[in-house]
PDB file of C-alpha atoms and ligand atoms in Angstrom:
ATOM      1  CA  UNK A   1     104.761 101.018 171.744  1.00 87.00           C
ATOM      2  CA  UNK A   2     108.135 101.472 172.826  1.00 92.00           C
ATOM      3  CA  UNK A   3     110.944  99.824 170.807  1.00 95.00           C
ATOM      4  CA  UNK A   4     110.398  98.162 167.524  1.00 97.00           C
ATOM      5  CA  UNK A   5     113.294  96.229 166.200  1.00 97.00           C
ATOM      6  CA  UNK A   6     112.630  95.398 161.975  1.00 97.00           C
ATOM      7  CA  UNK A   7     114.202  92.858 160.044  1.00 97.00           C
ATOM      8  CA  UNK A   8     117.171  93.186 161.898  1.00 97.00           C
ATOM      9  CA  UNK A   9     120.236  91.451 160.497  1.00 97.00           C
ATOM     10  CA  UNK A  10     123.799  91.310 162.084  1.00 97.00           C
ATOM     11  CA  UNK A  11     126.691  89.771 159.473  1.00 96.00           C
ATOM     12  CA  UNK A  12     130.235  90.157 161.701  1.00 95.00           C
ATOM     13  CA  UNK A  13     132.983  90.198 159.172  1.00 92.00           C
ATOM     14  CA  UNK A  14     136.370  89.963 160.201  1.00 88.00           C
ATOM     15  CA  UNK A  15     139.368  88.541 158.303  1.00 86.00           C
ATOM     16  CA  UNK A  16     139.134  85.208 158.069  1.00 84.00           C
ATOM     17  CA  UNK A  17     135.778  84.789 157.965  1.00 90.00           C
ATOM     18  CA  UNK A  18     131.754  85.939 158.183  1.00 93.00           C
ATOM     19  CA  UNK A  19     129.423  85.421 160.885  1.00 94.00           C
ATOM     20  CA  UNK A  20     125.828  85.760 160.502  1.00 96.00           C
ATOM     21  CA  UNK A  21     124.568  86.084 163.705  1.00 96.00           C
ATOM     22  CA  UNK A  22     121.112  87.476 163.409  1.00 97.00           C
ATOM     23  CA  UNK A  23     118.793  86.685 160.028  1.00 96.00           C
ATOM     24  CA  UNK A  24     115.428  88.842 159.924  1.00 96.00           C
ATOM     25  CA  UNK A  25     114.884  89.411 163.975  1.00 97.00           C
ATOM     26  CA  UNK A  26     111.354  91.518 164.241  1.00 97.00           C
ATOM     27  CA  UNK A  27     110.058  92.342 167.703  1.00 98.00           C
ATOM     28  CA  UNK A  28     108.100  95.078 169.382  1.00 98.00           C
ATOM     29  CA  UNK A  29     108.677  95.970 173.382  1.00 97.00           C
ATOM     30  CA  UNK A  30     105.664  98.032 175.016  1.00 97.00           C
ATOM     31  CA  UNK A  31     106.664 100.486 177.941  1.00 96.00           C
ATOM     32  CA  UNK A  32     106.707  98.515 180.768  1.00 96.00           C
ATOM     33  CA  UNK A  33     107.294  95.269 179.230  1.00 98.00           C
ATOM     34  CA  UNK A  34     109.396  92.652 181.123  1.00 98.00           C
ATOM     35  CA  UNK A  35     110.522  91.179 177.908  1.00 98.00           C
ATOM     36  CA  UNK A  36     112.892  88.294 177.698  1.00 98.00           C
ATOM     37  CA  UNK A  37     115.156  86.819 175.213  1.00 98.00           C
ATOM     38  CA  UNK A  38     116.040  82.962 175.316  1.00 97.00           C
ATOM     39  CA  UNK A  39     117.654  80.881 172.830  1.00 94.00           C
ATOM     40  CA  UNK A  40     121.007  79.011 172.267  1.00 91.00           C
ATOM     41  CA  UNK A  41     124.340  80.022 173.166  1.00 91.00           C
ATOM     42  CA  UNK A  42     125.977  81.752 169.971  1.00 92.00           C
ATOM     43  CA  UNK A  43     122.369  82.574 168.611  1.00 94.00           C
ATOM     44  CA  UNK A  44     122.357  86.285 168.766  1.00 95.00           C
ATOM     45  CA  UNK A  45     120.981  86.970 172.012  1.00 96.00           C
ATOM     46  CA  UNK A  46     123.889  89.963 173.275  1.00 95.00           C
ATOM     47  CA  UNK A  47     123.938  91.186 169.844  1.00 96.00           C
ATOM     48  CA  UNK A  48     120.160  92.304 169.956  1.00 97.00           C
ATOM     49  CA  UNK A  49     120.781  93.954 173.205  1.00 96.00           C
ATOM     50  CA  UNK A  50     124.589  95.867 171.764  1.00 95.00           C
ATOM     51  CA  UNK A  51     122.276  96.820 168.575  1.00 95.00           C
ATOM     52  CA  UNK A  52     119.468  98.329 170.969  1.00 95.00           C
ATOM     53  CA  UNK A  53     121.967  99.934 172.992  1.00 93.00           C
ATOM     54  CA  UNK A  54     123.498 101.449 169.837  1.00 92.00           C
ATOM     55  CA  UNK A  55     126.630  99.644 170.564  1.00 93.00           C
ATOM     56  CA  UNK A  56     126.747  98.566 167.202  1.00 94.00           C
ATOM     57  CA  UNK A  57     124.930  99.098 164.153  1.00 95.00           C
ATOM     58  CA  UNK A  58     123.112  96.073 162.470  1.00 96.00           C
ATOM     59  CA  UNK A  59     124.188  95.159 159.050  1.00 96.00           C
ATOM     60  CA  UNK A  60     120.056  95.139 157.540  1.00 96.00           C
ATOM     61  CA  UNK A  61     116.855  96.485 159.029  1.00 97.00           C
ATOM     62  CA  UNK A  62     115.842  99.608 161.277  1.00 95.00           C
ATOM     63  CA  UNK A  63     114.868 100.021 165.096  1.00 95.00           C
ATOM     64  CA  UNK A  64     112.596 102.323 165.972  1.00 95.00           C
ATOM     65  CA  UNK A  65     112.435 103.778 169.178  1.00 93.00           C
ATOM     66  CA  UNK A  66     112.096 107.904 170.623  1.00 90.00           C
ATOM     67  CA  UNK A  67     114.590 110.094 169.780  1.00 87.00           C
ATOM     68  CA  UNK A  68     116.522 111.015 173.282  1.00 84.00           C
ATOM     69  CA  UNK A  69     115.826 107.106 173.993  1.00 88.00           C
ATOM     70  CA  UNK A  70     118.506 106.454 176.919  1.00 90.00           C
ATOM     71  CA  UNK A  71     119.388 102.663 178.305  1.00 94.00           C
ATOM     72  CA  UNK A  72     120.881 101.131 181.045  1.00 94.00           C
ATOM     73  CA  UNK A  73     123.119  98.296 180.502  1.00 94.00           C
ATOM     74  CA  UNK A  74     123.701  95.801 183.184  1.00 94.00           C
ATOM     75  CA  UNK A  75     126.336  92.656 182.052  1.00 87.00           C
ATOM     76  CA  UNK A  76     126.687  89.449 182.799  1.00 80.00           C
ATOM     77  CA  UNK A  77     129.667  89.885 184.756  1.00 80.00           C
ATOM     78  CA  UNK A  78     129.299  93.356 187.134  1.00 72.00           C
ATOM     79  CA  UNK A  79     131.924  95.629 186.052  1.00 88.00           C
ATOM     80  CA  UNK A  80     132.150  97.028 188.967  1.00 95.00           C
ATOM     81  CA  UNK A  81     135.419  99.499 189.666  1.00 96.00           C
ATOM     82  CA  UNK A  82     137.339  97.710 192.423  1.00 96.00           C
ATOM     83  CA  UNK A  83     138.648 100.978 193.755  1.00 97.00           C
ATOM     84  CA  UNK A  84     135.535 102.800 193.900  1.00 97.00           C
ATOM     85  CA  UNK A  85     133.517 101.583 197.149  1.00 97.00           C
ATOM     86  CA  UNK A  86     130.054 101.590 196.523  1.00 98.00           C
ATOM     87  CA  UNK A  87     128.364 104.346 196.169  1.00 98.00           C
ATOM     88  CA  UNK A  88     131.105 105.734 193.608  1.00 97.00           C
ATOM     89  CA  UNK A  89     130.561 102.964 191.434  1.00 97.00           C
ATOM     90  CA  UNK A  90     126.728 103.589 191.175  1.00 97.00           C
ATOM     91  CA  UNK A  91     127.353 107.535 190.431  1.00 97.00           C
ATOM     92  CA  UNK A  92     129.871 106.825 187.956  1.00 96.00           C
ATOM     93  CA  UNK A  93     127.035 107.176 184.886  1.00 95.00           C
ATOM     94  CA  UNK A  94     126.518 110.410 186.203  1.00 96.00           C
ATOM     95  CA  UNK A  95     129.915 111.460 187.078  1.00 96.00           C
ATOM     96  CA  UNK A  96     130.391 110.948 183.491  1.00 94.00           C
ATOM     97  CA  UNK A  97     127.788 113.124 182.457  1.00 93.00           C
ATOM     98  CA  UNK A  98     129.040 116.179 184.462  1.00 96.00           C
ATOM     99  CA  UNK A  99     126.412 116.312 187.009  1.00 96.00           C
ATOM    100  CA  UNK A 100     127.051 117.800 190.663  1.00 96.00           C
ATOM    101  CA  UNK A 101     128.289 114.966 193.326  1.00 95.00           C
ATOM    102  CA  UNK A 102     125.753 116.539 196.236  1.00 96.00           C
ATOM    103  CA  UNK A 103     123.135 115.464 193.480  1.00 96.00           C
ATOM    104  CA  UNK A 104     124.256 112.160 192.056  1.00 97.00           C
ATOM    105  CA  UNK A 105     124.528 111.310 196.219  1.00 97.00           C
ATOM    106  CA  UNK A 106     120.934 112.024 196.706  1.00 97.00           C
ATOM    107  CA  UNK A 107     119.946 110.109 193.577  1.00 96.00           C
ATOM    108  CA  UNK A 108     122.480 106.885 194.251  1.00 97.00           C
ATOM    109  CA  UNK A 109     121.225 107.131 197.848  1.00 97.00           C
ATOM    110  CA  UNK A 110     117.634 106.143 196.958  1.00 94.00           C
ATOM    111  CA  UNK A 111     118.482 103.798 194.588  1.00 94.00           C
ATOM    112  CA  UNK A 112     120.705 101.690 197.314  1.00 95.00           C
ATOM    113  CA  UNK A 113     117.479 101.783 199.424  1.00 92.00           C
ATOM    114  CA  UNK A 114     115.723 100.509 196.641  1.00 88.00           C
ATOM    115  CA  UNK A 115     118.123  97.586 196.010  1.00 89.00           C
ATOM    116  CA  UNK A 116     118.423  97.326 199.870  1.00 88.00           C
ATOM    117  CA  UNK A 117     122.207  97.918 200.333  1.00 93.00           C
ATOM    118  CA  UNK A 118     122.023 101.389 201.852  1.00 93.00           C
ATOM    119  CA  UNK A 119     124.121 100.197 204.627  1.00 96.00           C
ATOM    120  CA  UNK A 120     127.262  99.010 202.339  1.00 97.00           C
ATOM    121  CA  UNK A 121     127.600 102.411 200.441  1.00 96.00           C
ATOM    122  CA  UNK A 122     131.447 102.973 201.849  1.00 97.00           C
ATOM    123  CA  UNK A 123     132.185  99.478 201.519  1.00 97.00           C
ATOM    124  CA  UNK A 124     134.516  98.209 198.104  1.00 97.00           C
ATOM    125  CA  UNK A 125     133.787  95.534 195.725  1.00 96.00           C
ATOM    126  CA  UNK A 126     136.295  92.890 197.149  1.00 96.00           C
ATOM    127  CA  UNK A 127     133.524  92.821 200.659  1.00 97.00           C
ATOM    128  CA  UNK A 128     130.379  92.813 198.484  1.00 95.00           C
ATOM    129  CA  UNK A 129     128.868  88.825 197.394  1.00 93.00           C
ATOM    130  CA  UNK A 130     128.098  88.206 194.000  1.00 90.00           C
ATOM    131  CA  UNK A 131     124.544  89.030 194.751  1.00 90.00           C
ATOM    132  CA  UNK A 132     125.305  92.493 196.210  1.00 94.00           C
ATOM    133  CA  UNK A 133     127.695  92.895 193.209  1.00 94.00           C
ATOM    134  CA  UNK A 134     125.191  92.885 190.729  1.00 91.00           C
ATOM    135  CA  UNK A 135     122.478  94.933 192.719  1.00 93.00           C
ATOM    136  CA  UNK A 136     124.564  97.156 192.861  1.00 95.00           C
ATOM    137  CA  UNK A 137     125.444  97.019 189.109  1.00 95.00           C
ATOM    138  CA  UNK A 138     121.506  97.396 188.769  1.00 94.00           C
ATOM    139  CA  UNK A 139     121.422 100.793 191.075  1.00 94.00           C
ATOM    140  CA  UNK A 140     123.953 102.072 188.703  1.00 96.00           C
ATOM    141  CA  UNK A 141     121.985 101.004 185.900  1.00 94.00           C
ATOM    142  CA  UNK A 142     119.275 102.635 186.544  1.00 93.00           C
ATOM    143  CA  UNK A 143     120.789 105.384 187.905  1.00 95.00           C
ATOM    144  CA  UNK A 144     120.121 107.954 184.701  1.00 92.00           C
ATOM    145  CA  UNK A 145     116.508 107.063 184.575  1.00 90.00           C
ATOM    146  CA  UNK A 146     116.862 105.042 181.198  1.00 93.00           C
ATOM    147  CA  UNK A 147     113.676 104.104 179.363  1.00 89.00           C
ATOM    148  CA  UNK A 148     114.719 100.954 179.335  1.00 95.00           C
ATOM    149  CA  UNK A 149     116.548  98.452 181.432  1.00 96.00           C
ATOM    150  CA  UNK A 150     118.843  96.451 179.241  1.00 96.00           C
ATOM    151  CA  UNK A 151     119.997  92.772 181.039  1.00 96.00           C
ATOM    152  CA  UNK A 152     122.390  89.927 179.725  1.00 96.00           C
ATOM    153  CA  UNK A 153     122.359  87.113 181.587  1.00 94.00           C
ATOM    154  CA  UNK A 154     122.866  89.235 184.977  1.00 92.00           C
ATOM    155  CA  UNK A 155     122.505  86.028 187.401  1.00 91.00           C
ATOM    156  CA  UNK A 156     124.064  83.830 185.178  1.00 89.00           C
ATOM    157  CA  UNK A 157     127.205  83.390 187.679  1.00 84.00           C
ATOM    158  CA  UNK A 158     125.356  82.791 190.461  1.00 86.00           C
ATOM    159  CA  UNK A 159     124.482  79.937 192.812  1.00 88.00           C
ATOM    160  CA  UNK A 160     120.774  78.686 192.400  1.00 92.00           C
ATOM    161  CA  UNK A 161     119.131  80.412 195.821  1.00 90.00           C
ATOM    162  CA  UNK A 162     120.789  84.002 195.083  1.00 88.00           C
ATOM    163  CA  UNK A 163     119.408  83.674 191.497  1.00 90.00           C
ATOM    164  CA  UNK A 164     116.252  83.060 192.901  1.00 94.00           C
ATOM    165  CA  UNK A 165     116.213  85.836 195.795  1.00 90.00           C
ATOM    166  CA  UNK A 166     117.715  88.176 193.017  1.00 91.00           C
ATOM    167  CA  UNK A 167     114.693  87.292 190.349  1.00 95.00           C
ATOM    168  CA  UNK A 168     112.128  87.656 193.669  1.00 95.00           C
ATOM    169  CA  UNK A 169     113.837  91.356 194.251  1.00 91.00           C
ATOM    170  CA  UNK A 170     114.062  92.409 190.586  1.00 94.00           C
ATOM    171  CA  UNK A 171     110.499  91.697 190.082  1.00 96.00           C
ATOM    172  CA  UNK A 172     109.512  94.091 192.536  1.00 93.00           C
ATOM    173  CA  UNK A 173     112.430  96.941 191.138  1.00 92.00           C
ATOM    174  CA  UNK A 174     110.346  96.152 188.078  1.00 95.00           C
ATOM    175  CA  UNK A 175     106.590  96.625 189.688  1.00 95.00           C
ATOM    176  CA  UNK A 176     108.101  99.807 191.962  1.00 92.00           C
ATOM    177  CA  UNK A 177     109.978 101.279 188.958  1.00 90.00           C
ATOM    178  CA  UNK A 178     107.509 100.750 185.978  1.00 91.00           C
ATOM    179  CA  UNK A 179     110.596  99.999 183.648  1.00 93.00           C
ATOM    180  CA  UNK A 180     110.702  98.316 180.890  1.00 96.00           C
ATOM    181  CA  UNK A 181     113.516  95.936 181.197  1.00 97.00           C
ATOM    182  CA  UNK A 182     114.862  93.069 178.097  1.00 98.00           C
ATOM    183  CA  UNK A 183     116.451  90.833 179.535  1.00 98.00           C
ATOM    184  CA  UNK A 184     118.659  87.890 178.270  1.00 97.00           C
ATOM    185  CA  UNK A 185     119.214  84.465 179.470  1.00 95.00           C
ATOM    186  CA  UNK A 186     119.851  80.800 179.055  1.00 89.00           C
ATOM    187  CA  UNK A 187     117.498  79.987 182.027  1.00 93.00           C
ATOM    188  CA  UNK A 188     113.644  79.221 180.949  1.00 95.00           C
ATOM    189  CA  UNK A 189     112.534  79.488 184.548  1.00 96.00           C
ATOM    190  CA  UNK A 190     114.208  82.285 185.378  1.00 97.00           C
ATOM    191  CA  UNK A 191     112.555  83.867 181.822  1.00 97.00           C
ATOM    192  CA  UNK A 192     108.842  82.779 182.586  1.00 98.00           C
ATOM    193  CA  UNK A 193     109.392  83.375 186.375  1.00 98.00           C
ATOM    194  CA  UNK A 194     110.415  86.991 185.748  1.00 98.00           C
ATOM    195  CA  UNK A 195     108.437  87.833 181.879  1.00 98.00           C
ATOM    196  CA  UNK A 196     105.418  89.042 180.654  1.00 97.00           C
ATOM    197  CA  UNK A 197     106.423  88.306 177.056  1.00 98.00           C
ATOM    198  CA  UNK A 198     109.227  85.568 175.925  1.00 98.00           C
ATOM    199  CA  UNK A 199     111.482  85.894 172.565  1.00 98.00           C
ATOM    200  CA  UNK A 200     112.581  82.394 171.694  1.00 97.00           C
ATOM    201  CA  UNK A 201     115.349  82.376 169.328  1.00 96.00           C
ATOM    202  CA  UNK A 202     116.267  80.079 166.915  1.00 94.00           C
ATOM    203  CA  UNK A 203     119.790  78.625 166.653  1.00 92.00           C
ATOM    204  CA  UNK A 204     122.444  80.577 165.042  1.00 92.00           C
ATOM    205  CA  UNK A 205     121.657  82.832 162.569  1.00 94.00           C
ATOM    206  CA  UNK A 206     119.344  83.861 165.244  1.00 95.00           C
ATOM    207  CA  UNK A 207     115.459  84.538 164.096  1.00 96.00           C
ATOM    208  CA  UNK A 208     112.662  84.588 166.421  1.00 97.00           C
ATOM    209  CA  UNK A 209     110.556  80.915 166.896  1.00 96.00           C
ATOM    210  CA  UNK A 210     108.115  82.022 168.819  1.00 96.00           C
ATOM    211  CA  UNK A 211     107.280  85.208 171.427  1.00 97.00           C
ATOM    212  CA  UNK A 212     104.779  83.828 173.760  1.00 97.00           C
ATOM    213  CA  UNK A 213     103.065  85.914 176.421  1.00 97.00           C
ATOM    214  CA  UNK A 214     103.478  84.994 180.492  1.00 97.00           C
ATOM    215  CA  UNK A 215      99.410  85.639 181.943  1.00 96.00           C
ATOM    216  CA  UNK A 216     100.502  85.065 184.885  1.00 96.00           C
ATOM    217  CA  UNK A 217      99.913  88.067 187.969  1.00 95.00           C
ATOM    218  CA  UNK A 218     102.757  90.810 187.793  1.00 96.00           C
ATOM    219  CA  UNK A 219     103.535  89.923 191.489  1.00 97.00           C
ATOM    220  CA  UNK A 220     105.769  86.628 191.597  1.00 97.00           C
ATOM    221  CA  UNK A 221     106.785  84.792 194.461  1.00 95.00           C
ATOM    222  CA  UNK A 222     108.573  81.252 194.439  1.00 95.00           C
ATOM    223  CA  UNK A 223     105.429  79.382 195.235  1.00 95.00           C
ATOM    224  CA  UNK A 224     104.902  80.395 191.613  1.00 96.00           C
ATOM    225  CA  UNK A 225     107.904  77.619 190.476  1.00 96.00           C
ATOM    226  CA  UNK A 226     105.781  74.633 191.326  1.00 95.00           C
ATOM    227  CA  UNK A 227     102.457  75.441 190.275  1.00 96.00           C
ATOM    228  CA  UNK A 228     100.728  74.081 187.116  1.00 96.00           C
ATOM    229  CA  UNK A 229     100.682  76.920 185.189  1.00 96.00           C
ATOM    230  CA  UNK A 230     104.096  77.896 185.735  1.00 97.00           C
ATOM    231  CA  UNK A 231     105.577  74.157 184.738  1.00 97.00           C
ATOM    232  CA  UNK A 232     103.474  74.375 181.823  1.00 96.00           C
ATOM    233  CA  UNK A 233     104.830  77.277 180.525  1.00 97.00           C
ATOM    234  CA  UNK A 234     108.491  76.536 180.900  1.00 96.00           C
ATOM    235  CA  UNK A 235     107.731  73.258 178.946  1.00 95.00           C
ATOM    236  CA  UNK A 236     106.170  74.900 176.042  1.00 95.00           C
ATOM    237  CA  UNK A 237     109.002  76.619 175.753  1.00 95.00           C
ATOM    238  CA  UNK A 238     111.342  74.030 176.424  1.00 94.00           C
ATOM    239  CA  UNK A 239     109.637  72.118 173.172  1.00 92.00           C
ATOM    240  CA  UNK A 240     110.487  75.909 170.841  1.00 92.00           C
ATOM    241  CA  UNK A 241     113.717  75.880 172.028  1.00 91.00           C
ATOM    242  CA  UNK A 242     116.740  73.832 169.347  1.00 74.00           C
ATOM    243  CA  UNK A 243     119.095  72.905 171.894  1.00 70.00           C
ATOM    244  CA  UNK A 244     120.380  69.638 171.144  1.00 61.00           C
ATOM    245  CA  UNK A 245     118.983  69.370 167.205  1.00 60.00           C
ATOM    246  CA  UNK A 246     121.719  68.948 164.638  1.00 52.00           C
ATOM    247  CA  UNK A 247     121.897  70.803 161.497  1.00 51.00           C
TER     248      UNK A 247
HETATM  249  N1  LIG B   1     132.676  91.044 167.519  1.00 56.86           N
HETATM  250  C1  LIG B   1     132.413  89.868 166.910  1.00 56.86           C
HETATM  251  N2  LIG B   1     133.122  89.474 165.822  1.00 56.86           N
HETATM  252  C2  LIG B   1     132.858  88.314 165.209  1.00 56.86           C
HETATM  253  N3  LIG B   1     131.895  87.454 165.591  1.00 56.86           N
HETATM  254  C3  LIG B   1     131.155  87.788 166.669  1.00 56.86           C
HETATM  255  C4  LIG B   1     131.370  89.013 167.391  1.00 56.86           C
HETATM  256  N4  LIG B   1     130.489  89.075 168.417  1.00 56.86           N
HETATM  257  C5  LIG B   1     129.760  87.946 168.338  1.00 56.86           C
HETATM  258  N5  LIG B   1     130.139  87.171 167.301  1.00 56.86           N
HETATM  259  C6  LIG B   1     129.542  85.884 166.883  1.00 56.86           C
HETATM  260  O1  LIG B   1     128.158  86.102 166.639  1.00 56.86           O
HETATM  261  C7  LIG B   1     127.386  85.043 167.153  1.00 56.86           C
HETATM  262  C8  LIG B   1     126.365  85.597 168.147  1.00 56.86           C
HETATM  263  O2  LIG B   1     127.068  86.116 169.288  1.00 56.86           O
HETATM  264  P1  LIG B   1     126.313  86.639 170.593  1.00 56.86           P
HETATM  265  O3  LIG B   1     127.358  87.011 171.564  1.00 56.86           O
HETATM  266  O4  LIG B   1     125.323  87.669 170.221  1.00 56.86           O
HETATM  267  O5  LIG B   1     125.542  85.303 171.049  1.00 56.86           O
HETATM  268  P2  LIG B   1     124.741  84.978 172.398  1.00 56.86           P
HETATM  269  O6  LIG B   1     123.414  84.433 171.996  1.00 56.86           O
HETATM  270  O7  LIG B   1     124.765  86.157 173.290  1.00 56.86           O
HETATM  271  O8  LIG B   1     125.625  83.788 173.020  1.00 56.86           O
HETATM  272  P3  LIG B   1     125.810  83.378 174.578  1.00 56.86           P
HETATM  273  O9  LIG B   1     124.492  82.787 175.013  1.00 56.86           O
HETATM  274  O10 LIG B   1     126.879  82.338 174.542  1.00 56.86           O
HETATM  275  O11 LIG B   1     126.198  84.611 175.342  1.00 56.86           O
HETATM  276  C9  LIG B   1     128.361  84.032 167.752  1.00 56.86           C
HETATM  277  O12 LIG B   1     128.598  83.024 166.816  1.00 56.86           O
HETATM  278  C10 LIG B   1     129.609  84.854 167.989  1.00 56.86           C
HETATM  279  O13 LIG B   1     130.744  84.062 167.867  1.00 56.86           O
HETATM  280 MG1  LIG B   2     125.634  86.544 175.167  1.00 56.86          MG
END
């Protein structure tokens, strides 16, 4: 085992008022997990990932997970540094860390083959597609070998077919690259198309419904979307989910 999240709560106080936004959340990640999160909007789903990412502390329970434990975060929206082309932005993790540009180059470099954009490396954010934009946020991700790939709703802004090319190319980052990756998102299909495991969360305070595990082959390709199996799985889900119940 990996990552063990236990009995995590999150209260967010500010001044006017207290949010509970996660009640009791237990889960366990194994390396190389593909393990998603899905639930409703509000329900907690960033605020596991900031906790993991020791972005924030959780107001009850523990997470336990090695000691030099490193992530890579990659947002919804790309965050990409408009007057870096490239190639800068995916060093920049390393820049940070002091390490020698001849080396970061040589690193970034393989990683843009990888996420096949090694011809745009001198070309700036304002050229790149929303696609290429967040491949490129993935390169730099992944750029300080983290044990774990952390992913909020990384597709979320896109059009249907990129979402689909870019869940077709991150499942085979995933099968190259052995990571374990969590990933968020509001899409089922997108979770069971890209999972091995899926976290459904309840409405807000967030607690987990249900994690139910994808047997389906770690290869996926979009014939996958309309077979039995597949449809199956994203209704049985569909059924855990609370979207539209009322309090
Ligand atoms: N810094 C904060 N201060 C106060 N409340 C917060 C803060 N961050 C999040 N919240 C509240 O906590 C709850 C959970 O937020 P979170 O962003 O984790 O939800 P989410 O599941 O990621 O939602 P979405 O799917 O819309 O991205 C929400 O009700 C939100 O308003
Ligand atoms: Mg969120």
């Amino acid at each position: 085992m990996l990552l063990e999240v236990k009995d995590i709560g999150v209260t967010y106080t500010s001044k006017e008022k207290e949010v509970k936004a996660l009640d009791g959340v237990s889960f366990k990640v194994e390396s190389g997990d593909f393990f998603s999160i899905v639930g409703p909007s509000g329900c907690g789903k960033t605020t596991i990932l900031k906790i993991i990412a020791g972005l924030i502390n959780s107001t009850n329970g523990e997470i336990l997970k090695p000691e030099d434990f490193e992530v890579g975060y990659v947002f919804q929206e790309h965050n990409l540094l408009e007057w870096r082309n490239v190639i800068d932005n995916v060093i920049l993790p390393l820049e940070i860390k002091g390490v020698a540009k001849e080396e970061s180059y040589k690193k970034a470099k393989k990683l843009l083959k990888l996420i096949d954009l090694k011809e745009f490396e001198n070309v700036y954010p304002k050229d790149l597609s929303g696609g290429m934009k967040q491949r490129v946020a993935i390169a730099r991700a992944l750029i300080c070998e983290p044990e774990v790939l952390l992913m909020d709703e990384p597709f979320g802004a896109l059009d249907e077919p990129t979402r689909l090319k870019l869940n077709t190319e991150l499942n085979r980052i995933w099968r190259k690259t052995k990571k374990t990756v969590i990933f968020v998102t509001h899409n089922v299909s997108e979770a069971v198309f890209l999972s091995n495991k899926v976290a459904i969360l309840t409405k807000r305070p967030g607690k987990i419904k249900k994690i139910l595990k994808i047997d389906l082959p770690e290869e996926r390709n979009l014939k996958l979307l309309d077979s039995e199996k597949f449809i199956k799985l994203v209704l049985k889900i569909r059924k855990n989910l609370e979207y539209f119940k009322e309090k």
